[in-house]
Coordinates of C-alpha atoms in Angstrom, one line a residue:
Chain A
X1 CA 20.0 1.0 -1.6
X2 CA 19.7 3.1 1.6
X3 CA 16.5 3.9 1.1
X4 CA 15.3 0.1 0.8
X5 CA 17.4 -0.5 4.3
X6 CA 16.1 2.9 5.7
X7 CA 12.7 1.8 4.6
X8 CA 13.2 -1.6 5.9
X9 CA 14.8 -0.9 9.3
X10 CA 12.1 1.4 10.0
X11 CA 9.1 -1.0 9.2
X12 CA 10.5 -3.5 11.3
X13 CA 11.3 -1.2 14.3
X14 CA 7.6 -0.1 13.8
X15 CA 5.8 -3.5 13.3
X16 CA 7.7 -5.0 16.3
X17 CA 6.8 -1.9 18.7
X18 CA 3.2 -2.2 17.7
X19 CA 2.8 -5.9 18.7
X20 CA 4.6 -5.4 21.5
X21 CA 2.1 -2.7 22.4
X22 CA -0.6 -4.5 21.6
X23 CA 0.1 -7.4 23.7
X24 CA 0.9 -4.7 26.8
X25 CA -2.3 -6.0 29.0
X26 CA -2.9 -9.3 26.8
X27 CA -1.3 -12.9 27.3
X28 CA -1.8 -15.3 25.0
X29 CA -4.2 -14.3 21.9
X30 CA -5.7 -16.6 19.0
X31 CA -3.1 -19.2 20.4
X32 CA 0.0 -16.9 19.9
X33 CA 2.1 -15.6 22.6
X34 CA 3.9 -12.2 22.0
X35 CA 7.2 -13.5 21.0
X36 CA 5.3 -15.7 18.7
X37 CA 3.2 -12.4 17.1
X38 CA 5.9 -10.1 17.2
X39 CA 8.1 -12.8 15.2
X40 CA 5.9 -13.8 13.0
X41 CA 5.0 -9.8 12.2
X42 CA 8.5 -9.2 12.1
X43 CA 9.4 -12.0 9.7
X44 CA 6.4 -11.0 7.1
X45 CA 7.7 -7.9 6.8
X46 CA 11.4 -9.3 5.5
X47 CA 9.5 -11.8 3.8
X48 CA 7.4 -9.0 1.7
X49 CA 10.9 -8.0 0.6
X50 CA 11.8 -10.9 -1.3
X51 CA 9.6 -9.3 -4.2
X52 CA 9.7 -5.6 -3.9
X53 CA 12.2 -4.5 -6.7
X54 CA 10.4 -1.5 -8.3
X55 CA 9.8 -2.4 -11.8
X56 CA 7.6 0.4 -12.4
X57 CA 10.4 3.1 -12.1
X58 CA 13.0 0.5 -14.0
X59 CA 9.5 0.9 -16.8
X60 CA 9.7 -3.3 -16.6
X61 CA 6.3 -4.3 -15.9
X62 CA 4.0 -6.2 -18.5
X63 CA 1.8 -3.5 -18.3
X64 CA 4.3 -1.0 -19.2
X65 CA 5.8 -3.0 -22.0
X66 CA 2.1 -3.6 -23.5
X67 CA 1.4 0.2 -22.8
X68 CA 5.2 1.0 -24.8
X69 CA 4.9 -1.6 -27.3
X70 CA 8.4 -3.4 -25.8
X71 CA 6.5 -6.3 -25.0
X72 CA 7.0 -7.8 -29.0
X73 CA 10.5 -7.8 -28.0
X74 CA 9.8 -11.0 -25.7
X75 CA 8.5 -12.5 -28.7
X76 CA 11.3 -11.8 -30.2
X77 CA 14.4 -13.3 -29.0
X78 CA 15.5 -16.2 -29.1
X79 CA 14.9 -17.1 -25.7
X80 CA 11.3 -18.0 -25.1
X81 CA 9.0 -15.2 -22.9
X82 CA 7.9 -17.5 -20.3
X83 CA 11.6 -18.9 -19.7
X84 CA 12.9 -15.1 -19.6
X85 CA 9.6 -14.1 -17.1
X86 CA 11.0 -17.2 -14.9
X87 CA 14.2 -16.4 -14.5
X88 CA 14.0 -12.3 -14.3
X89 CA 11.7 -13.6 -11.4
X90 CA 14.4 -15.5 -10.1
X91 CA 17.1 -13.0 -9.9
X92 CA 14.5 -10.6 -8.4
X93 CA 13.6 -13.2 -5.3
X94 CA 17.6 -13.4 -5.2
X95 CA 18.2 -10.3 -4.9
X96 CA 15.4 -9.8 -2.5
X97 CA 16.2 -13.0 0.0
X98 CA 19.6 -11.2 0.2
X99 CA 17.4 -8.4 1.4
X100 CA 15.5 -10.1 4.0
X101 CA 18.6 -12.6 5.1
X102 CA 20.4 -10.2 6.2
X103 CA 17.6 -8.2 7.7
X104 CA 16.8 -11.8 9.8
X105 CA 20.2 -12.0 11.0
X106 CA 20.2 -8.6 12.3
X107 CA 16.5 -9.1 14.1
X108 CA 17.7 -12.6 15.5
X109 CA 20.8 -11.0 17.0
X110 CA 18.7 -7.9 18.5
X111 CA 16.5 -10.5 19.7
X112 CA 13.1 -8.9 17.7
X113 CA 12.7 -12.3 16.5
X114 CA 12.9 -15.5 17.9
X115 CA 14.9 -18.3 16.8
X116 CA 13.2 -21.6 15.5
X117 CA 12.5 -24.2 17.8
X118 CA 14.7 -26.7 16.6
X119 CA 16.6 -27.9 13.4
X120 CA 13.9 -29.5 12.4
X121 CA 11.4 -26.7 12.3
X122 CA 14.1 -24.8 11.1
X123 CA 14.2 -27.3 7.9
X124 CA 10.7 -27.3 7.5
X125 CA 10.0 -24.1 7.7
X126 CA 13.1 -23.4 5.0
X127 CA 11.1 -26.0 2.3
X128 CA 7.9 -24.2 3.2
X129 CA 9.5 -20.7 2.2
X130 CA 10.7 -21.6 -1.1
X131 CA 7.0 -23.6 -1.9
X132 CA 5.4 -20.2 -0.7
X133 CA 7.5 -18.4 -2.7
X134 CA 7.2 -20.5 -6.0
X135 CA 3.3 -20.1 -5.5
X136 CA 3.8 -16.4 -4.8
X137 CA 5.9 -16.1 -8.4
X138 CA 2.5 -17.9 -9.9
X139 CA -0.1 -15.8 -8.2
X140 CA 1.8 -12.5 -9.9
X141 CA 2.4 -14.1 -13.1
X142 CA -1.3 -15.2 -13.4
X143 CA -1.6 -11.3 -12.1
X144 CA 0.4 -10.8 -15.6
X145 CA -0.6 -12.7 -18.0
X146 CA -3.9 -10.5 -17.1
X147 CA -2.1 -8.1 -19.1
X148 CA -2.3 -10.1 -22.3
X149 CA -6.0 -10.4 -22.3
X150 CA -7.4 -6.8 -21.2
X151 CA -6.2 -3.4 -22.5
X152 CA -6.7 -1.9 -19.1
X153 CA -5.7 -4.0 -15.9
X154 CA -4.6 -2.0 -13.3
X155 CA -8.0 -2.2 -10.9
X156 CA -8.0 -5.5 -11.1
X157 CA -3.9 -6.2 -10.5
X158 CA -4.7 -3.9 -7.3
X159 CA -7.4 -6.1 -6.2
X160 CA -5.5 -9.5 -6.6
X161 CA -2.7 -7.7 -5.0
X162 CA -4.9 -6.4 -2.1
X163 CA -6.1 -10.2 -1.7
X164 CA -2.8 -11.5 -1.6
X165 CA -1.6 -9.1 0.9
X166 CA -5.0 -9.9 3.1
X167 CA -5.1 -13.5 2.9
X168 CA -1.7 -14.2 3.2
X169 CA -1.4 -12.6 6.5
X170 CA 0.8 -9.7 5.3
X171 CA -1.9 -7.4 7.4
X172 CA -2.6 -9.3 10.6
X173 CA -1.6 -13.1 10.7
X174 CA -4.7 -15.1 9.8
X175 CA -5.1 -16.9 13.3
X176 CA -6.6 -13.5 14.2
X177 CA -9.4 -13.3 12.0
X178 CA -12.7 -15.3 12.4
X179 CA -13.3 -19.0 11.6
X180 CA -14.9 -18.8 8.6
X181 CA -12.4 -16.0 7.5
X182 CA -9.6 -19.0 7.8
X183 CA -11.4 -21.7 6.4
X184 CA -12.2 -19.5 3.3
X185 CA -8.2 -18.7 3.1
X186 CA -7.5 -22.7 3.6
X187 CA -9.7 -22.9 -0.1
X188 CA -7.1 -20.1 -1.5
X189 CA -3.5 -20.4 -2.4
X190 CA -2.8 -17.1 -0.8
X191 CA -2.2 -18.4 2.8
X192 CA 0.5 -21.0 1.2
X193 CA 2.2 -17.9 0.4
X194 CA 3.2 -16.2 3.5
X195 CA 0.8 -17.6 6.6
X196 CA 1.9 -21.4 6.1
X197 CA 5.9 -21.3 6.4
X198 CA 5.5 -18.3 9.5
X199 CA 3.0 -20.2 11.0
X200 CA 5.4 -23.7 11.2
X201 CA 8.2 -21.2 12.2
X202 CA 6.7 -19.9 15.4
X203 CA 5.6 -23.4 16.4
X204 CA 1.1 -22.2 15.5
X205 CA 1.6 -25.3 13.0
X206 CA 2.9 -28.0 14.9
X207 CA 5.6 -30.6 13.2
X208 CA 2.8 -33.3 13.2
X209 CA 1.2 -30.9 10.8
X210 CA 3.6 -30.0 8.8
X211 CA 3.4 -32.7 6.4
X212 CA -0.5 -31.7 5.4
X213 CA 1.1 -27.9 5.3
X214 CA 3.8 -28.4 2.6
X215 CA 1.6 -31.2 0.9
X216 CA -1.0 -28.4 0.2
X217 CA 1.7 -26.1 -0.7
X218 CA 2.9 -28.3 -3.2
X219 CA -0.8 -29.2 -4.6
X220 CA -0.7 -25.5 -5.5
X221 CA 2.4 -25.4 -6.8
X222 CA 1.0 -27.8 -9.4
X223 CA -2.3 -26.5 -10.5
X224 CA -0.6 -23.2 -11.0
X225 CA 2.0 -24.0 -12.7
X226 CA -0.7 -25.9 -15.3
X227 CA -2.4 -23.3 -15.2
X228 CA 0.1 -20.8 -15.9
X229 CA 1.6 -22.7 -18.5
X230 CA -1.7 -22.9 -20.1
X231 CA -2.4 -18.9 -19.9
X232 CA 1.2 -18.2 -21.7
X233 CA 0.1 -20.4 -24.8
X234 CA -3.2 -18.6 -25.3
X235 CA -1.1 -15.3 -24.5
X236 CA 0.9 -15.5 -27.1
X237 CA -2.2 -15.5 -29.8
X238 CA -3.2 -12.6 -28.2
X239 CA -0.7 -9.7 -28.2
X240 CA -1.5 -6.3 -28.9
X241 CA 1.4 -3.9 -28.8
X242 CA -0.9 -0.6 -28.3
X243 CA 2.7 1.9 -28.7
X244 CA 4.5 -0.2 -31.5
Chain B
X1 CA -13.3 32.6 -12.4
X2 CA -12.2 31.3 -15.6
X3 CA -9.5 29.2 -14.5
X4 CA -12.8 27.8 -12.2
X5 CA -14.8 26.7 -15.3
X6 CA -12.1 25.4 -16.9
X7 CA -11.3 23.2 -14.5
X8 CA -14.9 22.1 -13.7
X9 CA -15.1 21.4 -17.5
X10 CA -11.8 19.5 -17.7
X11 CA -12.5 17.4 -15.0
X12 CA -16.2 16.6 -16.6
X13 CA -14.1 15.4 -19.6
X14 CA -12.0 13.7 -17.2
X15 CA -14.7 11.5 -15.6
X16 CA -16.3 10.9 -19.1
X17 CA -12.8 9.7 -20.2
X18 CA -13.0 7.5 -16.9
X19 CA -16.3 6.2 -18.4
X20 CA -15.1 4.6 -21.2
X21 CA -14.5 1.6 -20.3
X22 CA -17.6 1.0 -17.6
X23 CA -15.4 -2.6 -16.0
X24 CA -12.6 -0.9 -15.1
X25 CA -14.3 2.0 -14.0
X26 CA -16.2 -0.1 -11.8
X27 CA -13.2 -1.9 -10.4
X28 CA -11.5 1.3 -10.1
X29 CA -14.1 2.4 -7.6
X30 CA -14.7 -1.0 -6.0
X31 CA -10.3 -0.7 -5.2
X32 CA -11.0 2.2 -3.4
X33 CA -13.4 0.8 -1.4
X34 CA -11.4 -2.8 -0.6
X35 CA -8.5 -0.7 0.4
X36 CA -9.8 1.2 2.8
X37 CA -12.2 -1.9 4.0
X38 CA -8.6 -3.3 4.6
X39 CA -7.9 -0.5 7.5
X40 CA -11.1 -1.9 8.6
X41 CA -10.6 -5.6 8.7
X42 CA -7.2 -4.8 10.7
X43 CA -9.1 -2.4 13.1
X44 CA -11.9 -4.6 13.9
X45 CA -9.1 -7.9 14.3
X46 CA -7.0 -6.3 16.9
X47 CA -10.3 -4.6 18.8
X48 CA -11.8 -7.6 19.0
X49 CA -8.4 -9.4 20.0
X50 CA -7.4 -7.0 22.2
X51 CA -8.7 -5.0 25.4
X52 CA -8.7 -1.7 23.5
X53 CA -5.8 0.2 22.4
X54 CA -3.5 2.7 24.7
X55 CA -6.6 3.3 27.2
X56 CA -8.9 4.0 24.6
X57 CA -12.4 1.7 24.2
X58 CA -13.5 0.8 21.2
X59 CA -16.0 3.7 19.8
X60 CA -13.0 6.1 20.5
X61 CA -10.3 3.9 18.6
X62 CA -12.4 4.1 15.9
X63 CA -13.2 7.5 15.3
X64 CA -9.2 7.7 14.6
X65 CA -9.6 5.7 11.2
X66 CA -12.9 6.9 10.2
X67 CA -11.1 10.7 10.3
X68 CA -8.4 9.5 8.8
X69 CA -10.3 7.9 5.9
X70 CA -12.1 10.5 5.5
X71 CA -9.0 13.4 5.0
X72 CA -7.4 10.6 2.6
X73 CA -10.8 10.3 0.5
X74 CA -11.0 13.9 0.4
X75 CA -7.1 14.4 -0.7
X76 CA -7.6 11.5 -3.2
X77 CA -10.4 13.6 -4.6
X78 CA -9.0 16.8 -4.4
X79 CA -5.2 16.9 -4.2
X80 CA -4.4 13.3 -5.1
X81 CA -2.4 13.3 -8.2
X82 CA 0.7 14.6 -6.6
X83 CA 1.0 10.8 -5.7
X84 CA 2.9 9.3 -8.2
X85 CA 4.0 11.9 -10.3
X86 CA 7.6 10.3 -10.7
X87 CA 6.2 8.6 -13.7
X88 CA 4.9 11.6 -15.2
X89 CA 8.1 13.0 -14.9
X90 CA 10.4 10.2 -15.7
X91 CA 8.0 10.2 -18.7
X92 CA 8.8 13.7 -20.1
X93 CA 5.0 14.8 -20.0
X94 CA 5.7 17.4 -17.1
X95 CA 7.6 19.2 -19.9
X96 CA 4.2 20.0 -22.0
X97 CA 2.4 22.0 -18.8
X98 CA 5.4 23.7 -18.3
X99 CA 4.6 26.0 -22.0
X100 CA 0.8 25.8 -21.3
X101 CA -0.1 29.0 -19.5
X102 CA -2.4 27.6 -17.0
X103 CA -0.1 26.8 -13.5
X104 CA 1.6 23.4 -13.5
X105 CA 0.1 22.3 -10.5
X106 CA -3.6 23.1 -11.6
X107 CA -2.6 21.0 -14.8
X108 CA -1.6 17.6 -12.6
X109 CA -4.2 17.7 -10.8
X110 CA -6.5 17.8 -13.8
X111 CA -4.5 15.2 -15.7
X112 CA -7.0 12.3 -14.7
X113 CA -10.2 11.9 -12.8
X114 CA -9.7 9.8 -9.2
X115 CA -12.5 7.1 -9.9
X116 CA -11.1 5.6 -6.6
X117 CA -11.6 8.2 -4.6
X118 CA -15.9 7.1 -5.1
X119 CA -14.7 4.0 -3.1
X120 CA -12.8 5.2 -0.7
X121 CA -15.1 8.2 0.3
X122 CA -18.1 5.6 0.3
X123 CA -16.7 3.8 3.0
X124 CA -14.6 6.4 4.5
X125 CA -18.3 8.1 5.1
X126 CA -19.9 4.6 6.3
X127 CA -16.6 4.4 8.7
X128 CA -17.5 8.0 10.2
X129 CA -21.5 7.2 10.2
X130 CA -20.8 4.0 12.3
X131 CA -17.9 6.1 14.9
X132 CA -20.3 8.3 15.3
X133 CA -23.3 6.4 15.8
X134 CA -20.8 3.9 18.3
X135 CA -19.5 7.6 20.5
X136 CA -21.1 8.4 23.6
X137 CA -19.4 11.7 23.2
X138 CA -21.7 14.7 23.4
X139 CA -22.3 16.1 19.2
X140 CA -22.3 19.8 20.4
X141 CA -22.2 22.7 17.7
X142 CA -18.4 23.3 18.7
X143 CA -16.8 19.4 18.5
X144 CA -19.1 19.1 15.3
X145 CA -16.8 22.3 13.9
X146 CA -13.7 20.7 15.1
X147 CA -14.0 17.9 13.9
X148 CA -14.6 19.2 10.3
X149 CA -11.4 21.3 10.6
X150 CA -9.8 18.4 11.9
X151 CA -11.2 16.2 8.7
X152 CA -9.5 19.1 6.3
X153 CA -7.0 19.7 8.3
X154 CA -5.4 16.0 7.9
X155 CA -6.4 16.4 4.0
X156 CA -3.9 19.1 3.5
X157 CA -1.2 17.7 6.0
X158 CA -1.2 14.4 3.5
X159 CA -1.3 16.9 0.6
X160 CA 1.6 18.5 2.0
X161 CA 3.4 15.4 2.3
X162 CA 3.1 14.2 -0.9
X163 CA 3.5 17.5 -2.2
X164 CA 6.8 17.2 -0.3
X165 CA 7.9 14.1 -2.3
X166 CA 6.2 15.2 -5.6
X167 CA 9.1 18.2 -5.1
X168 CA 11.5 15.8 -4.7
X169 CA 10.2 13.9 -8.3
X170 CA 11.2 16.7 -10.3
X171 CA 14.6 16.5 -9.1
X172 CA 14.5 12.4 -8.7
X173 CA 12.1 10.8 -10.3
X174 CA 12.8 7.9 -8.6
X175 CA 11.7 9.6 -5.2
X176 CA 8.0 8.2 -6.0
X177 CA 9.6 5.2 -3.9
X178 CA 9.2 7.3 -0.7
X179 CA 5.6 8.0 -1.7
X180 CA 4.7 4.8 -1.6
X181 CA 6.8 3.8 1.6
X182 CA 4.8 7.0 3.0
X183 CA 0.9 5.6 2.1
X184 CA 2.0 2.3 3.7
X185 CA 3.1 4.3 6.9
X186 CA -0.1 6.5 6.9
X187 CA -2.3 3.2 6.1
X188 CA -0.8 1.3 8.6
X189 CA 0.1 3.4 11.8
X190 CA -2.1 6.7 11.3
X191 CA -5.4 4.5 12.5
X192 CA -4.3 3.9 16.0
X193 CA -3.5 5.6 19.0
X194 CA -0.4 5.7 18.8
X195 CA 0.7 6.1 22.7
X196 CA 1.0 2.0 22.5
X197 CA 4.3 2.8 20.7
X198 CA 7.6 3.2 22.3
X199 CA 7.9 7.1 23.2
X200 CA 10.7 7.2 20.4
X201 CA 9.0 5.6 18.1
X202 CA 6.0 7.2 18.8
X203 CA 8.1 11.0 18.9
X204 CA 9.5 9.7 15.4
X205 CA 5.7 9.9 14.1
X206 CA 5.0 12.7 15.3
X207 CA 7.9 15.2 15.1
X208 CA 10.3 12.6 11.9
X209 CA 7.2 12.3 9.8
X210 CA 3.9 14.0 11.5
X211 CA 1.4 11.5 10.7
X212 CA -0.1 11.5 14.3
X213 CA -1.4 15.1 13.4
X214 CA -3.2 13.5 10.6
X215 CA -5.9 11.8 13.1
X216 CA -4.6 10.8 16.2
X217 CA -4.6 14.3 17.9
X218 CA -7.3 15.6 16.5
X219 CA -9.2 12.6 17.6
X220 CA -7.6 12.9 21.4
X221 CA -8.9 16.0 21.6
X222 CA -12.2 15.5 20.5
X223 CA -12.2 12.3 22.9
X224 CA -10.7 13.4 25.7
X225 CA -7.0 12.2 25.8
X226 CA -5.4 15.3 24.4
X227 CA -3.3 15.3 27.7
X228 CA -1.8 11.7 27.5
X229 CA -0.3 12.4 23.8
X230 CA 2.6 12.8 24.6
X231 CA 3.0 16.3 23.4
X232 CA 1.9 19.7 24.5
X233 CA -2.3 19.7 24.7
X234 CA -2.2 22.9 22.5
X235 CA 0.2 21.7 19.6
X236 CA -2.7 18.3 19.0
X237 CA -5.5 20.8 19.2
X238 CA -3.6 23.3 16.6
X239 CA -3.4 19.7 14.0
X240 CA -5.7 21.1 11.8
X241 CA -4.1 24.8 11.8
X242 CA -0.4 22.8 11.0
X243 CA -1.8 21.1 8.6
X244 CA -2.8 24.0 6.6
X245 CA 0.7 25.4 7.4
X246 CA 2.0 22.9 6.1
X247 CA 0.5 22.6 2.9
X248 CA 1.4 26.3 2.5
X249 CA 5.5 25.7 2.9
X250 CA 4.8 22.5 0.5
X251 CA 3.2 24.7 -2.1
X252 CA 5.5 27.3 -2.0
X253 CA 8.8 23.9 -1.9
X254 CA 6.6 22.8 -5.1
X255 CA 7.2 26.8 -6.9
X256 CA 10.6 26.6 -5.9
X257 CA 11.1 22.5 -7.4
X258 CA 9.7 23.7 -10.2
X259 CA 12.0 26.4 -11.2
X260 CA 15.1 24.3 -10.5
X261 CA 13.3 22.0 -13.0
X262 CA 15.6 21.0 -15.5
X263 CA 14.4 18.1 -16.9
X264 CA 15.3 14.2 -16.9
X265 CA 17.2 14.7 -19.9
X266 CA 19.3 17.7 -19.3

């Protein structure tokens, strides 16, 4: 637990110093201010927090328990594998927005970040977090189910993961980037993620669009889920424990 | 000698190993490569957003990453499997090197071939082509030596540092959480000058963890602003000599982990 705040408290310190560093001999950038940069960096680090628990040390990945052989267990209690994934997800994103609340209230009291605008952005950005976070718990079970269907995953769970942070905004926020770097993102669930709720909470989404924001959120939100729901079906006929 | 061909002839098993299943090989190799192209898409955002970085222009920014890819390839190549050796550990298969008679160390590091370290030299050498085709600096005989002192100078500093941790493994296992927490800090502020941080901040990343003698000094030197550092001109032009240094005292940390070693079941 010290680690994870040591860890924390310094990413913040350094994220917010380098925006504010950056924006040194520069006004307004890509249509954000520095307050509005340096908040929404600030914020996407907390936010990366909400699903951080190492499951590799705790030997709870998918990958690990195909690896072991542990992963016939899912299939074998009486609670089904996709209900047990769902809610071992939940308790994780629990654990984590305790995390990252906490780590908001301190930043908004230092002043690091700024507050939102008003109660109402404050509410939509709130409905916004929890869509981007339902899509994120798709986009890394899809990552997975991978598991089920190739012996060895691990290059391409790093790529997806590399995409995710990239076009989510995790690096840089996305207004930075060129044109046709955002439009591609706009065809990607990534940006619902992460870039869509930080966006309407610094005001680079107006209100006026936040209705087209969450709407998209939730369009992927359903295709995922299908899909999802789909994978774990055609997962099940395909187990292989390689250590059982 | 022996130990030499051994070694060579391990890690040609290794990479035939690697082989076996040509996708994921692939994709190991293509990782590489997207990760580091990742230091490049954040470089090029904030150059291109911003009116250079600290004082530096553009060409000189960028000769910052491109040596610091380049000493992370290298380490990934060379010295890499110290990273994430908690899960060798926690896994009990440290305990089989430790009867073998060749050293421990030589036998991590010849545990697995680094197919990502293809990608991330390929670019890491692209990255150092194109800073060097962008500098106006003067190539002479002596900055051409310095900078490849410089290059494995930063190698064995990151070596040293995860060397550090590796130590700590064998003792925590769980201590691979500061390895990774350390790659994200080296990915994300050892690209950039880092005089546009706070001097605390800045003093914490260069005396807390030394990162900035990774590829920021080295690359104020060669560039010309080895007096606005923030520390003495002498101790950014000596990087490369700490860096050795230090990969000496993490070496001899390692000898002494290891004979504390007791094991993560008693």
């Amino acid at each position: 637990m010290t680690a994870a705040l040591l860890r924390l408290t310094v990413q913040v310190v350094l994220v917010a110093s380098l925006w504010h560093g950056l924006y040194a001999g520069t006004g307004t950038t890509a249509g954000l201010s520095r307050d509005q940069a340096v908040t929404y960096a600030v914020l996407a680090v907390l936010a990366s927090r909400l699903r951080e628990l190492d499951q590799y040390t705790g030997r709870d990945t998918v990958i690990q328990h195909m690896h072991f052989g542990t992963i016939v267990y899912w299939y074998l209690r009486p609670l089904p594998p996709r209900r047990y994934y769902a809610l071992r997800a939940l308790g994780e994103q629990l654990y984590g927005f305790a995390w990252a609340a906490v780590g908001y209230a301190v930043c908004l009291a230092a002043g690091v970040v700024r507050p939102p605008a008003s109660a109402a952005v404050a509410a939509v950005f709130a409905l916004s977090l929890l869509l981007g976070q339902w899509i994120l718990y798709y986009v890394l079970l899809a990552i997975d189910q991978l598991c089920f269907f190739t012996l060895r995953n691990n290059a391409a769970m790093l790529i997806l993961l590399f995409a995710q942070n990239l076009l989510s905004g995790v690096y840089a926020p996305l207004w930075f980037f060129p044109d046709w770097f955002v439009t591609l993102s706009g065809f990607l669930p990534f940006q619902a993620t992460l870039s869509v709720p930080l966006s309407l909470y610094v005001g680079r989404i107006p209100l006026s669009g936040a209705v087209a924001a969450l709407s998209l959120q939730a369009v992927w939100v359903v295709v995922l889920a299908l899909f999802t729901r789909l994978v774990w079906r055609r997962a099940a006929r395909q187990v292989i424990s390689q250590g059982g | 000698m022996r130990t030499v061909r051994l070694a060579w002839r391990i890690t040609r098993l290794n990479f035939r190993a690697q082989l076996e299943y040509r996708s994921e090989f692939l994709m190991m190799v293509a990782i590489g490569a997207v990760w580091q192209v990742s230091v490049i898409v954040f470089a090029t955002v904030l150059l291109t957003r911003f009116t250079g970085m600290g004082g530096w222009d553009s060409s000189d920014v960028l000769l910052i990453p491109a040596t610091r890819m380049l000493a992370h390839g290298l380490f990934v190549l060379f010295l890499g499997r110290m990273h994430g050796i908690g899960y060798f550990i926690q896994e009990g298969r440290i305990d089989t090197c430790l009867v073998r008679p060749m050293p421990v160390h030589l036998q991590v590091q010849l545990r697995a071939f680094p197919t990502n370290a293809l990608g991330d030299l390929t670019v890491a050498v692209g990255l150092m082509a194109g800073a060097l085709g962008r500098s106006g600096l003067d190539w002479t005989a002596g900055r051409v030596s310095y900078l490849v002192v410089a290059v494995l100078g930063g190698m064995l500093l990151e070596a040293a540092l995860f060397t550090v941790v590796a130590s700590a493994a064998l003792r925590f296992p769980a201590a691979d959480y500061w390895g990774s927490w350390l790659e994200e800090l080296l990915g994300t502020f050892g690209s950039y000058p880092l005089n546009v941080l706070p001097k605390a901040v800045g003093g914490f990343l260069t005396y807390g963890l030394p990162l900035a003698f990774v590829a920021y000094f080295p690359a104020a030197v060669l560039t010309g602003h080895g007096e606005g550092t923030g520390v003495p001109y002498w101790l950014a032009a000596a990087s490369p000599l700490l860096g050795l240094l230090a990969y000496v005292g993490s070496r001899l940390l390692w000898r002494w982990s290891l004979r504390h070693y007791t094991g993560v079941n008693g």
